[in-house]
CSV table of C-alpha atoms in Angstrom, one decimal:
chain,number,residue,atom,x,y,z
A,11,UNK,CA,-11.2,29.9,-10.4
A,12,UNK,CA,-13.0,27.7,-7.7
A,13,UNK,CA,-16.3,29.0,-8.6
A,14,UNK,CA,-15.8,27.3,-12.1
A,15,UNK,CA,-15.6,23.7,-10.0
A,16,UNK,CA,-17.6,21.8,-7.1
A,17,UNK,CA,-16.6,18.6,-5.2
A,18,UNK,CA,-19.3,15.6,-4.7
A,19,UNK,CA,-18.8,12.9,-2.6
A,20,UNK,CA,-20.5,9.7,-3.3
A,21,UNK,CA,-20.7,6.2,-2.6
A,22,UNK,CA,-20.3,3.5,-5.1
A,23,UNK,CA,-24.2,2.7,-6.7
A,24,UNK,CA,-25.5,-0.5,-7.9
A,25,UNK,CA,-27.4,-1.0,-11.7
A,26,UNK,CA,-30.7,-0.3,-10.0
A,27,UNK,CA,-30.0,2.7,-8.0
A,28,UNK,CA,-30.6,6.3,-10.0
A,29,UNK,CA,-27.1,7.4,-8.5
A,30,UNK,CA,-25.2,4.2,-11.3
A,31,UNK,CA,-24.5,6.6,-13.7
A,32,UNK,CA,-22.9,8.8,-11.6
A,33,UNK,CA,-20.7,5.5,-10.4
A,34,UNK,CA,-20.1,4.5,-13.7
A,35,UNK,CA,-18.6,7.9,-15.2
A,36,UNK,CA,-16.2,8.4,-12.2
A,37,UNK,CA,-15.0,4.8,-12.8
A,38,UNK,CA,-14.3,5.2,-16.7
A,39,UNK,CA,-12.6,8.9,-15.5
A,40,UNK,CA,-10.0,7.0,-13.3
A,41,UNK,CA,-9.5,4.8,-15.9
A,42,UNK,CA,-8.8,7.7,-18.6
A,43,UNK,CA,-6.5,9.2,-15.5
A,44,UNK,CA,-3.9,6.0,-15.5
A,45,UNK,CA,-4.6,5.1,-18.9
A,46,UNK,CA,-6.2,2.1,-18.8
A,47,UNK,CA,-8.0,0.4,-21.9
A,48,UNK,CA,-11.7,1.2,-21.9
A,49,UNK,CA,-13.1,-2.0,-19.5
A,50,UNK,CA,-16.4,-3.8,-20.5
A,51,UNK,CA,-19.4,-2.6,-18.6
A,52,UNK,CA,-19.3,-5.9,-16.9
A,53,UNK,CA,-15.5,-5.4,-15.5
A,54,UNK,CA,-16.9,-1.9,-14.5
A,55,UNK,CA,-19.9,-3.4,-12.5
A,56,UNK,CA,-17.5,-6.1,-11.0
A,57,UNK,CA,-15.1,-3.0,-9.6
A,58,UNK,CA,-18.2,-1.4,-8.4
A,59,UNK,CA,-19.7,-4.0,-6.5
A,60,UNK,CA,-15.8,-4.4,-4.9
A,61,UNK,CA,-15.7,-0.9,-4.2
A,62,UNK,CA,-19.2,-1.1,-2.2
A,63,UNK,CA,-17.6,-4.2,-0.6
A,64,UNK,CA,-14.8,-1.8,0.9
A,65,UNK,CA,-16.7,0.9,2.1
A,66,UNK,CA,-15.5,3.0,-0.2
A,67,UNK,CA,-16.3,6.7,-0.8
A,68,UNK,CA,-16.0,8.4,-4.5
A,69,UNK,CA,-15.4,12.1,-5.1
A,70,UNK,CA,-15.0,14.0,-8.0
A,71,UNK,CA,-14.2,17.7,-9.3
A,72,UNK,CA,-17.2,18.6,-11.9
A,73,UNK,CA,-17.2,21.8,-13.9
A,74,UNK,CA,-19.7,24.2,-13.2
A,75,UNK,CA,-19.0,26.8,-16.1
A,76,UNK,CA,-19.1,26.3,-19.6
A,77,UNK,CA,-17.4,23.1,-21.4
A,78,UNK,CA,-16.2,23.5,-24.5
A,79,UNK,CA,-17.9,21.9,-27.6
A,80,UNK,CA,-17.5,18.6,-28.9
A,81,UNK,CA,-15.3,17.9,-25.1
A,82,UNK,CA,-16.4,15.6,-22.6
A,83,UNK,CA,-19.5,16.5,-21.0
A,84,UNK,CA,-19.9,18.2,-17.3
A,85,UNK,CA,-21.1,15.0,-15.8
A,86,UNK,CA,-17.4,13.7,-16.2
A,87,UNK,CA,-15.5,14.8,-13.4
A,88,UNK,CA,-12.1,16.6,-14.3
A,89,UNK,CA,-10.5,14.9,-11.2
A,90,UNK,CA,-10.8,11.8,-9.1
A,91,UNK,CA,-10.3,10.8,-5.3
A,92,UNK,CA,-11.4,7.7,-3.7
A,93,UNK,CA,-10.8,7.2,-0.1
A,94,UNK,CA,-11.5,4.0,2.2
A,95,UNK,CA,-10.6,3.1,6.0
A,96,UNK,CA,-8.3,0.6,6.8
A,97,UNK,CA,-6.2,-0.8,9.7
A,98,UNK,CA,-2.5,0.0,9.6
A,99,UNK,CA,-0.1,-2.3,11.2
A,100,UNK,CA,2.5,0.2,13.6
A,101,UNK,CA,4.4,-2.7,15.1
A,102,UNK,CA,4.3,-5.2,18.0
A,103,UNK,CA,1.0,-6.6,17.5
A,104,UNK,CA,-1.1,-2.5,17.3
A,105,UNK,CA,-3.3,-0.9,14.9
A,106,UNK,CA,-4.7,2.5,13.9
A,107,UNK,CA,-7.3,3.0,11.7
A,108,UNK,CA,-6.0,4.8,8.6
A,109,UNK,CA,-7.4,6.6,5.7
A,110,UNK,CA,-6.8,5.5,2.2
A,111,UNK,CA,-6.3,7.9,-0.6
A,112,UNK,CA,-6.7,6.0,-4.2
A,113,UNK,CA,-7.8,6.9,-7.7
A,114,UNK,CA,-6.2,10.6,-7.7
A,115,UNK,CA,-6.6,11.8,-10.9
A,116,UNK,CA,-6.4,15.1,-12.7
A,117,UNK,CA,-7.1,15.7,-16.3
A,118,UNK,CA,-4.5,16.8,-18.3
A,119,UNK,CA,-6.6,20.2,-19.3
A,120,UNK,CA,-7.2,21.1,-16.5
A,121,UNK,CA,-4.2,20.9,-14.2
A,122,UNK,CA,-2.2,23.8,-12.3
A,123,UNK,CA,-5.9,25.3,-10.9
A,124,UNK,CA,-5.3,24.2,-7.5
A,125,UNK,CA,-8.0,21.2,-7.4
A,126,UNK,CA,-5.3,18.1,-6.0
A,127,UNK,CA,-4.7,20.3,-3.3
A,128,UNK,CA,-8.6,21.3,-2.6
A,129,UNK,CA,-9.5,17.7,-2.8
A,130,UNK,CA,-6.7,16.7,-0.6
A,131,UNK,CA,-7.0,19.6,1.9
A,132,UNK,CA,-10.8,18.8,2.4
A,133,UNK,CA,-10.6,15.0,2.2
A,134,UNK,CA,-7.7,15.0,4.7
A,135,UNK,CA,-9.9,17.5,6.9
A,136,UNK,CA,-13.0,14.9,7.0
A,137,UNK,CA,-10.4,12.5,8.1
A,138,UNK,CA,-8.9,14.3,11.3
A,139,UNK,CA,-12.6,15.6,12.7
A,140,UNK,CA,-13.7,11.8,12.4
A,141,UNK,CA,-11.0,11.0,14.9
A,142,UNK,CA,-8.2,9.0,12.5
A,143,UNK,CA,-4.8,10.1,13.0
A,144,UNK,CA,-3.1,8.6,10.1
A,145,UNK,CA,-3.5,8.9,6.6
A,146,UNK,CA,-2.1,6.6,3.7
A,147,UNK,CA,-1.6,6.0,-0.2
A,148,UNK,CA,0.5,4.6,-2.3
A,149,UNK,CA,2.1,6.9,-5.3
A,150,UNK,CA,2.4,6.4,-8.9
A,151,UNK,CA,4.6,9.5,-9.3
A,152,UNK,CA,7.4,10.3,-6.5
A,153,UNK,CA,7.2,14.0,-6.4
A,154,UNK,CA,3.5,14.7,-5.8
A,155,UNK,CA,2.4,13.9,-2.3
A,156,UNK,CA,5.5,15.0,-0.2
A,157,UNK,CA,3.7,18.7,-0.3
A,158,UNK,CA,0.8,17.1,1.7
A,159,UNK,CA,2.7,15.5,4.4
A,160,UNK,CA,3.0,12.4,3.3
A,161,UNK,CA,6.4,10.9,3.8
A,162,UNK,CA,7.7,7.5,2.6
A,163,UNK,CA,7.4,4.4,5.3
A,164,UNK,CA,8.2,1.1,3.3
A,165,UNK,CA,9.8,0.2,0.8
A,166,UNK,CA,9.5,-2.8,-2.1
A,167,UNK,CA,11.9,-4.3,-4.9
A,168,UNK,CA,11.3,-6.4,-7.6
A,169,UNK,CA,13.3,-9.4,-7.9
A,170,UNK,CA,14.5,-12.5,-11.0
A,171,UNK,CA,15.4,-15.8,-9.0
A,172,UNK,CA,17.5,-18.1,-11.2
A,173,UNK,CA,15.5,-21.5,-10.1
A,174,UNK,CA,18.2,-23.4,-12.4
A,175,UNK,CA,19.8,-26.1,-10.5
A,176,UNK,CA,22.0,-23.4,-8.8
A,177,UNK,CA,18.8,-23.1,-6.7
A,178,UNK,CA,19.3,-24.7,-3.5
A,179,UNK,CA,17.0,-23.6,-0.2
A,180,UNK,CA,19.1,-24.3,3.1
A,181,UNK,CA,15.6,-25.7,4.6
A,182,UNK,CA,14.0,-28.6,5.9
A,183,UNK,CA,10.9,-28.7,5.1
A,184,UNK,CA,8.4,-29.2,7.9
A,185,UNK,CA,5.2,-29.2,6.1
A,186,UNK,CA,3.9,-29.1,2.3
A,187,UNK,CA,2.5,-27.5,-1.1
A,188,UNK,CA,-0.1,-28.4,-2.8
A,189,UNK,CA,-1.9,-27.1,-6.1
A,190,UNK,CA,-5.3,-26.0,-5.2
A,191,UNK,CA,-8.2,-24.8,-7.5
A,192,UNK,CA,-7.4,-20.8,-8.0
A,193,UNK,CA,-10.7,-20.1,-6.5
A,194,UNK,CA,-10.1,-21.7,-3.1
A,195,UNK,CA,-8.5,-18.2,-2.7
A,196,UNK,CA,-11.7,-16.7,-2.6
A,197,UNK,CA,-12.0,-17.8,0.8
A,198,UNK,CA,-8.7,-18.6,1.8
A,199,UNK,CA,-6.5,-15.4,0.6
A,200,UNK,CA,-7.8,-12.9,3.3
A,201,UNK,CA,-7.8,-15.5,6.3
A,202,UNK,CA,-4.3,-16.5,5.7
A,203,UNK,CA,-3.6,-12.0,5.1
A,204,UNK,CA,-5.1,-11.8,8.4
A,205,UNK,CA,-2.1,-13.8,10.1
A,206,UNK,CA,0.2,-12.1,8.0
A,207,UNK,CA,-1.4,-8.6,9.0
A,208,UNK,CA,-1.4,-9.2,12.3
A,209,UNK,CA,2.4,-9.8,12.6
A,210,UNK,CA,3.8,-7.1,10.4
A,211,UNK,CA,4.2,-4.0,10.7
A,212,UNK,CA,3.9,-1.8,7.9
A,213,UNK,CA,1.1,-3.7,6.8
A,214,UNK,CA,-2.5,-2.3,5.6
A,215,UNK,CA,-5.5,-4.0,5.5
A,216,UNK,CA,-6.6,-5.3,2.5
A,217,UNK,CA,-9.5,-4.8,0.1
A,218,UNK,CA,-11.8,-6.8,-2.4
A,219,UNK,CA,-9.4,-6.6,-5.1
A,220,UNK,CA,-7.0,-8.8,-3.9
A,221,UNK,CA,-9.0,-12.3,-3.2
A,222,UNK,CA,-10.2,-11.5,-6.7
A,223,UNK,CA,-6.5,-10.9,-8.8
A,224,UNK,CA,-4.9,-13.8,-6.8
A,225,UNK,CA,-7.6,-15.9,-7.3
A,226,UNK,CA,-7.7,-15.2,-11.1
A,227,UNK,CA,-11.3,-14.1,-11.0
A,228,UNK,CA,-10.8,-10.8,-12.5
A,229,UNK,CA,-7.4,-9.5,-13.9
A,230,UNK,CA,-6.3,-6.0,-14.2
A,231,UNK,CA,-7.6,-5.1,-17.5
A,232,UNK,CA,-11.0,-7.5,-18.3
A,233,UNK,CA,-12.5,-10.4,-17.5
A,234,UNK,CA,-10.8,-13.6,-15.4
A,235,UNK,CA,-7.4,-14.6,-15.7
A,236,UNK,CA,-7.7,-18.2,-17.0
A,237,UNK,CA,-3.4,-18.5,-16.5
A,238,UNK,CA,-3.7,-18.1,-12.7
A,239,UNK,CA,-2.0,-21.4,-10.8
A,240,UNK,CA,-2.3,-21.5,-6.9
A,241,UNK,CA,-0.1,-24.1,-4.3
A,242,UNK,CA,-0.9,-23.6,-1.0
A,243,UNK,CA,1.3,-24.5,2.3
A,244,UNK,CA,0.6,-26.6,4.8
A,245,UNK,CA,1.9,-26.3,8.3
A,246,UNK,CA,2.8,-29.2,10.3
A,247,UNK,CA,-0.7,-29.4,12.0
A,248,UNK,CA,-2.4,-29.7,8.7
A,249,UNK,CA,-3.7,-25.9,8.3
A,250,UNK,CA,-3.3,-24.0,5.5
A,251,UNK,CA,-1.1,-20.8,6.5
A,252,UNK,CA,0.7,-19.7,2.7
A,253,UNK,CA,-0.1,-19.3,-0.9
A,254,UNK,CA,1.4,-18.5,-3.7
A,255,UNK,CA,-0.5,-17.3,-6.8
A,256,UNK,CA,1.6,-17.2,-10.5
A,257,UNK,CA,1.1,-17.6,-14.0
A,258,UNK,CA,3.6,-19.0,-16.9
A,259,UNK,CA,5.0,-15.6,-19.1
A,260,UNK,CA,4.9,-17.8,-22.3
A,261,UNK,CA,7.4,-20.3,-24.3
A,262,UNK,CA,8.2,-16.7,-26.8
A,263,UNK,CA,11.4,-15.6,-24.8
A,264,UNK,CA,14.0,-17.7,-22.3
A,265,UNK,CA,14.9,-18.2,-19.8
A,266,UNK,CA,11.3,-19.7,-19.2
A,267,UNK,CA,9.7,-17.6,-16.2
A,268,UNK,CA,7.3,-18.0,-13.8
A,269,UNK,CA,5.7,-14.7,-12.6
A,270,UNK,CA,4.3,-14.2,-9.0
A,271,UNK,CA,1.1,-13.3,-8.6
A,272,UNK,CA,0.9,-13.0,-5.0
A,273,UNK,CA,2.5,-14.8,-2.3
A,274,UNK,CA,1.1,-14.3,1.8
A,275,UNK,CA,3.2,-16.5,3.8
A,276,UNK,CA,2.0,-16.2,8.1
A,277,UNK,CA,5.2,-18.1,8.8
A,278,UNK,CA,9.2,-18.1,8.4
A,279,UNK,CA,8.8,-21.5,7.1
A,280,UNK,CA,5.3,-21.1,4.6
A,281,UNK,CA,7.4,-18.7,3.1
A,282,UNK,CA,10.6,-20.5,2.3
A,283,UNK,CA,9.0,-23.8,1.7
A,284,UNK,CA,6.4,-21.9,-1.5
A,285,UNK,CA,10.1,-20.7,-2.4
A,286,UNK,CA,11.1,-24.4,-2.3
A,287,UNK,CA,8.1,-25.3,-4.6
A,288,UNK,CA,8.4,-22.2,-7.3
A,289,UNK,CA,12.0,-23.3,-7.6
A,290,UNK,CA,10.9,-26.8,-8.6
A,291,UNK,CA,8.7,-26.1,-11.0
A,292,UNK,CA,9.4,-28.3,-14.4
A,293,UNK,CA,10.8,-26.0,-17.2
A,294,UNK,CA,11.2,-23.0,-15.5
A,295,UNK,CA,14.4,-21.3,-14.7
A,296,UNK,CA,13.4,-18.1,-13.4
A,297,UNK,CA,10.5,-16.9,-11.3
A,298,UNK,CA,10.2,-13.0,-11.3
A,299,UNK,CA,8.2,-11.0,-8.1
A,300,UNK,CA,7.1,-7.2,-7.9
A,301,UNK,CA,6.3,-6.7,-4.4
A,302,UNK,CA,9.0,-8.6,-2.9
A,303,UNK,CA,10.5,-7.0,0.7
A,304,UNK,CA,13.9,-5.1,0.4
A,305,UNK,CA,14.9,-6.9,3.6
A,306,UNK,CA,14.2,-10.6,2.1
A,307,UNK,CA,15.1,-13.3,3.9
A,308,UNK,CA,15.0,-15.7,0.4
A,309,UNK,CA,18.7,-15.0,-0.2
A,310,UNK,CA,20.2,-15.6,2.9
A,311,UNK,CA,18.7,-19.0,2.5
A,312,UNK,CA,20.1,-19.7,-0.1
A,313,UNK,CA,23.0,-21.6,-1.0
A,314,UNK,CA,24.3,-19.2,-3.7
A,315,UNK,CA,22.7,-15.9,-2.5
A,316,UNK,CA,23.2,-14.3,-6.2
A,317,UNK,CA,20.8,-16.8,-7.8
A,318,UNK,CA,18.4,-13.9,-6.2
A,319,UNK,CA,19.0,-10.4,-9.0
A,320,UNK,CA,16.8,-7.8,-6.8
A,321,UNK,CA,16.4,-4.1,-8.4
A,322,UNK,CA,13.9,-1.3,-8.7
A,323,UNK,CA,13.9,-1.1,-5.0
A,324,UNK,CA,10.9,1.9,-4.8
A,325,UNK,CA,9.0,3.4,-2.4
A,326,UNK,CA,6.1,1.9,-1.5
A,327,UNK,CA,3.4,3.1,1.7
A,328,UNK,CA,3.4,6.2,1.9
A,329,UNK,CA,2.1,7.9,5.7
A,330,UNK,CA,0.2,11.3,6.9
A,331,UNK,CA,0.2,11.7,10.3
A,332,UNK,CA,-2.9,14.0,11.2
A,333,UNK,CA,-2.6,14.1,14.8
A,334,UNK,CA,1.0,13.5,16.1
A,335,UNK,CA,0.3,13.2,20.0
A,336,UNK,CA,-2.6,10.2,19.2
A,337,UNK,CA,-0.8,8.9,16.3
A,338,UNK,CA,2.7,8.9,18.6
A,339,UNK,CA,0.6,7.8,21.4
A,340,UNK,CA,-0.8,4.4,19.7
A,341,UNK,CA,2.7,3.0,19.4
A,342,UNK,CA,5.1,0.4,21.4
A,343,UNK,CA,8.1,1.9,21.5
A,344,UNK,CA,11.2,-0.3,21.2
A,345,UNK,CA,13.9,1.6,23.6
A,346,UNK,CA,12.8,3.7,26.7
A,347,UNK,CA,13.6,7.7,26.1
A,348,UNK,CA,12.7,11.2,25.9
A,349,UNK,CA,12.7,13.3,22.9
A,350,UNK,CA,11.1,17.2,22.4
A,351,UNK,CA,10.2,17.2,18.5
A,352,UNK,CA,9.1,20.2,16.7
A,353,UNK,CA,6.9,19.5,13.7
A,354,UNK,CA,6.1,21.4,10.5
A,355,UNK,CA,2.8,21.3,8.9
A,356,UNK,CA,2.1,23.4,5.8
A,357,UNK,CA,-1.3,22.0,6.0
A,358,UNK,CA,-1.2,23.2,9.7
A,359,UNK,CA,-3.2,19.7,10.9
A,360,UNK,CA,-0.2,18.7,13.1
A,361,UNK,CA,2.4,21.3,13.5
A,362,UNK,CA,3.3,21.8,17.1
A,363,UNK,CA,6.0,21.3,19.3
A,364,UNK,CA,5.6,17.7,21.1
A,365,UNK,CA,7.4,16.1,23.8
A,366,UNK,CA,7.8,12.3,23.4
A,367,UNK,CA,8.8,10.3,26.6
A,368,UNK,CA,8.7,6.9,27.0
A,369,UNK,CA,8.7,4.3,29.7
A,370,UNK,CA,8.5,0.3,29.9
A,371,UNK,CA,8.3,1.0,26.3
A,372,UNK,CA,4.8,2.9,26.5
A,373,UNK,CA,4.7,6.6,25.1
A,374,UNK,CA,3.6,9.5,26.9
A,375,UNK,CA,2.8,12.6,24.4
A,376,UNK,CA,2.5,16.2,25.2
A,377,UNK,CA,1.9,19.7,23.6
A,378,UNK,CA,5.6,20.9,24.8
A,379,UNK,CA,5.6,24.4,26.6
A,380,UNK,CA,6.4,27.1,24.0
A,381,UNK,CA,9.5,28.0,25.6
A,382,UNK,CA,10.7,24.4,25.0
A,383,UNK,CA,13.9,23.8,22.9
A,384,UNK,CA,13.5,20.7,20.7
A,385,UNK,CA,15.8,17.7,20.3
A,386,UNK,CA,14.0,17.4,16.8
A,387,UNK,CA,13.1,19.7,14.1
A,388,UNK,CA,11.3,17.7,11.3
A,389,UNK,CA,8.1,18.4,8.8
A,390,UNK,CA,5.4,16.2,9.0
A,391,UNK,CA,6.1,13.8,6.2
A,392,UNK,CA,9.5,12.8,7.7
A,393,UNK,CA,7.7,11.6,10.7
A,394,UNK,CA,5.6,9.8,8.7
A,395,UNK,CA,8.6,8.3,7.2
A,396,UNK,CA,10.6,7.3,10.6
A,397,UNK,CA,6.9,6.3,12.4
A,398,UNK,CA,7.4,2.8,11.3
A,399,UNK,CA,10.9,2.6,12.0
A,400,UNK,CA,11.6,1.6,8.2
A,401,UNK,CA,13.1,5.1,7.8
A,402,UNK,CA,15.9,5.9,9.5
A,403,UNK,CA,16.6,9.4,11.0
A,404,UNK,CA,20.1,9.2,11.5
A,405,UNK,CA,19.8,8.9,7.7
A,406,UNK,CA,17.4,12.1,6.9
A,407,UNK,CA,19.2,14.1,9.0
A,408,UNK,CA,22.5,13.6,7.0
A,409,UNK,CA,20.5,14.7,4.2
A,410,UNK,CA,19.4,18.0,5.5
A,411,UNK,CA,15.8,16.8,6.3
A,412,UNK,CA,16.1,16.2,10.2
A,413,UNK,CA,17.7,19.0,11.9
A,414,UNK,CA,19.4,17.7,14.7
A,415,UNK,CA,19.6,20.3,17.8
A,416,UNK,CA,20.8,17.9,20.7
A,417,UNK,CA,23.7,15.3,19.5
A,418,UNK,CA,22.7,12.2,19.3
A,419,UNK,CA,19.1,12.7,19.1
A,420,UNK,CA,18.6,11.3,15.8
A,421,UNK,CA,20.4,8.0,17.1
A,422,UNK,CA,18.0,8.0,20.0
A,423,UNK,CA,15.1,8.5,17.5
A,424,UNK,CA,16.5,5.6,15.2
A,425,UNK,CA,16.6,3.1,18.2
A,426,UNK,CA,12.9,4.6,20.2
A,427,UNK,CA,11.2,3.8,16.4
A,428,UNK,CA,12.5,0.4,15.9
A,429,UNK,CA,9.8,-2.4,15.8
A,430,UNK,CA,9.8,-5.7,16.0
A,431,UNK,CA,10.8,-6.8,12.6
A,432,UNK,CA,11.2,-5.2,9.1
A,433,UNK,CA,8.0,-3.6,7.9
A,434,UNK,CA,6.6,-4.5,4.5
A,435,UNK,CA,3.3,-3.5,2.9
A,436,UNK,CA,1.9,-6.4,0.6
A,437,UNK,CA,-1.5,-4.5,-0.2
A,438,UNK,CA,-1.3,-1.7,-2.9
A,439,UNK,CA,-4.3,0.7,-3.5
């Protein structure tokens, strides 16, 4: 069956360059894939020229053998992959370089024939010989990547805050909000992400896209957003360090809502003070966010904690760690220890048997002797999920997914993988 398919890898082309049709079909194929509306060529040339800005690498599964009449035509790829390289946030101020996976689609037709896993096995190949020990997407369906060694590592929630009068902020201001021009973001969004990147872990560098969407100069289906509102914060020395970016939902259903667009706040009090200003907002009772953290400081805040209704809590960053003694090398550990972990890898890019010691909270990382007994059996994608320390192990082994051969080492994993504060991912891809 592989014979009836080839992979190409391309880069995104501009209009003048012979490769643009090439671009162009793998664009309108990811589209089909997530069942978006058919964009205008100029929204297409817009998402190229943001893919080029990111560095970003296109591949596609095109059929060699016969098509079938009156079908789309061989130069449509029957599956989609796009892969970039960004930094990834793994706590107390350090960064790998990580490798994105986006734009996975299969057609519908042509499922079940293996080419996900070919596409992922080869892309996540590339990835380990260029050095990069840590691989990254986020999933539209739960059940699909797990098999490839990705394991959950944040999480996110939606959440409806009554901004009625019930709304009361425990805050004194020290700084202020002020409406801005949506596309002061164009400049502004990924300097004030930048702070916020820096200080988070769980967090991912982020791409073109977003100064764009929060800045209302594309949307996610055509053209500009012309509802877009920005406010920015200003800290007590004058300098812009929050926005928020949101948009009315209409004066057809109550209670009137305000919807968050984005909000990047690089400081305790940016964030509660945009919070301040949404829940002022004339008319509106109830301001609605997607992305918000599952460990959110807004409610405790709050006056009446309940005016906050958070649900749909889903994961969100999903991690592959390709080589375990650089990836577990890179990282500040929070409590001093030794563990022996043994990890499975279907894939076979990181199984092995791996003895984690740490001291004055650096890590030492070895290939363990073969004869070694392990505190730690795990597969790869639960050490993706405990890496960031969002995860916890105590938790996965009660559920069968840790096995747990010394007692207590899964407590002493819990407390070794702890960072610095509760990671959140703000960037989808």
């Amino acid at each position: 069956m592989a014979e009836q398919y080839e992979i190409r890898r391309f880069k995104p082309a501009a209009k003048e360059d012979p490769a643009y049709p090439e671009s162009v079909t793998w664009m309108r194929a990811v589209a089909f894939g997530f069942h978006d509306a058919r964009r205008s060529d100029e929204r297409v040339d817009k998402g190229l020229e943001m893919q080029r800005a990111d560095g970003r690498t296109m591949t596609g599964v095109y059929q060699t053998g016969p098509v079938a009449d009156h079908a789309l035509g061989a130069e449509v790829p029957v599956a989609t992959f796009g892969t970039m390289n960004k930094t990834l946030n793994i706590g107390f101020g350090r960064f790998v370089d990580t490798r994105l996976v986006t734009a996975v689609t299969v057609r519908t037709s042509h499922r079940r024939r293996g080419l996900l896993r070919r596409m992922m096995a080869e892309e996540l190949g590339l990835a380990q010989q260029e050095g990069l020990s840590m691989a990254a997407l986020t999933a539209s369906e739960a059940s699909i990547y797990g098999r490839f060694g990705f394991g959950v590592a944040t999480s996110e929630q939606s959440i409806k805050v009554d901004t009625s009068a019930r709304f009361v902020v425990n805050h004194t201001p020290v700084g202020s909000v002020e409406v801005a021009d949506p596309k002061v973001l164009l400049e502004l969004a990924p300097m004030i992400f930048d702070r916020v990147h820096r200080q988070t872990p769980g967090s991912i560098g982020r791409h073109e896209f977003y100064r764009q969407f929060a800045s209302g100069s594309i949307s996610r289906d055509d053209g500009e957003d012309p509802k877009v509102k920005v406010a920015l914060h200003y800290g007590p020395d004058g300098d812009v360090d929050g926005y928020v970016s949101y948009k009315f939902g209409g004066w057809s259903s109550t209670p009137y809502t305000m919807d968050v667009v984005d909000l990047v706040a690089a400081t305790r009090a940016a964030y509660l003070e945009l919070w301040q200003y949404l829940g002022a907002i004339d008319l509106v009772e109830r301001v609605t966010w997607e992305e918000a953290p599952v460990d959110d400081p807004l409610p405790w805040a709050l006056r009446d904690p309940r005016c906050v209704d958070a649900s749909d809590a889903r994961d969100m960053l999903w991690l592959r760690i390709l080589d375990v003694q650089k990836a577990l090398g890179a990282r500040r550990y929070s409590s001093d220890g030794s563990l022996v972990l043994r990890v499975t890898d279907t894939m076979g890019f990181a199984a092995g048997t791996f003895t984690l010691t740490v001291s004055g909270g650096e890590a030492n990382v070895m290939e363990a002797p073969e004869d070694a007994e392990a505190d730690l059996s795990l597969d790869v994608a639960d050490l993706g999920s405990i890496y960031l320390g969002a995860v916890c192990p105590v938790t996965l082994a009660a559920a069968g997914r840790i096995t747990e051969h010394t007692p207590g080492a899964a407590l002493t994993a819990r407390l070794m993988f702890a960072v610095e504060r509760a990671p959140h991912c703000l960037t989808h891809f």
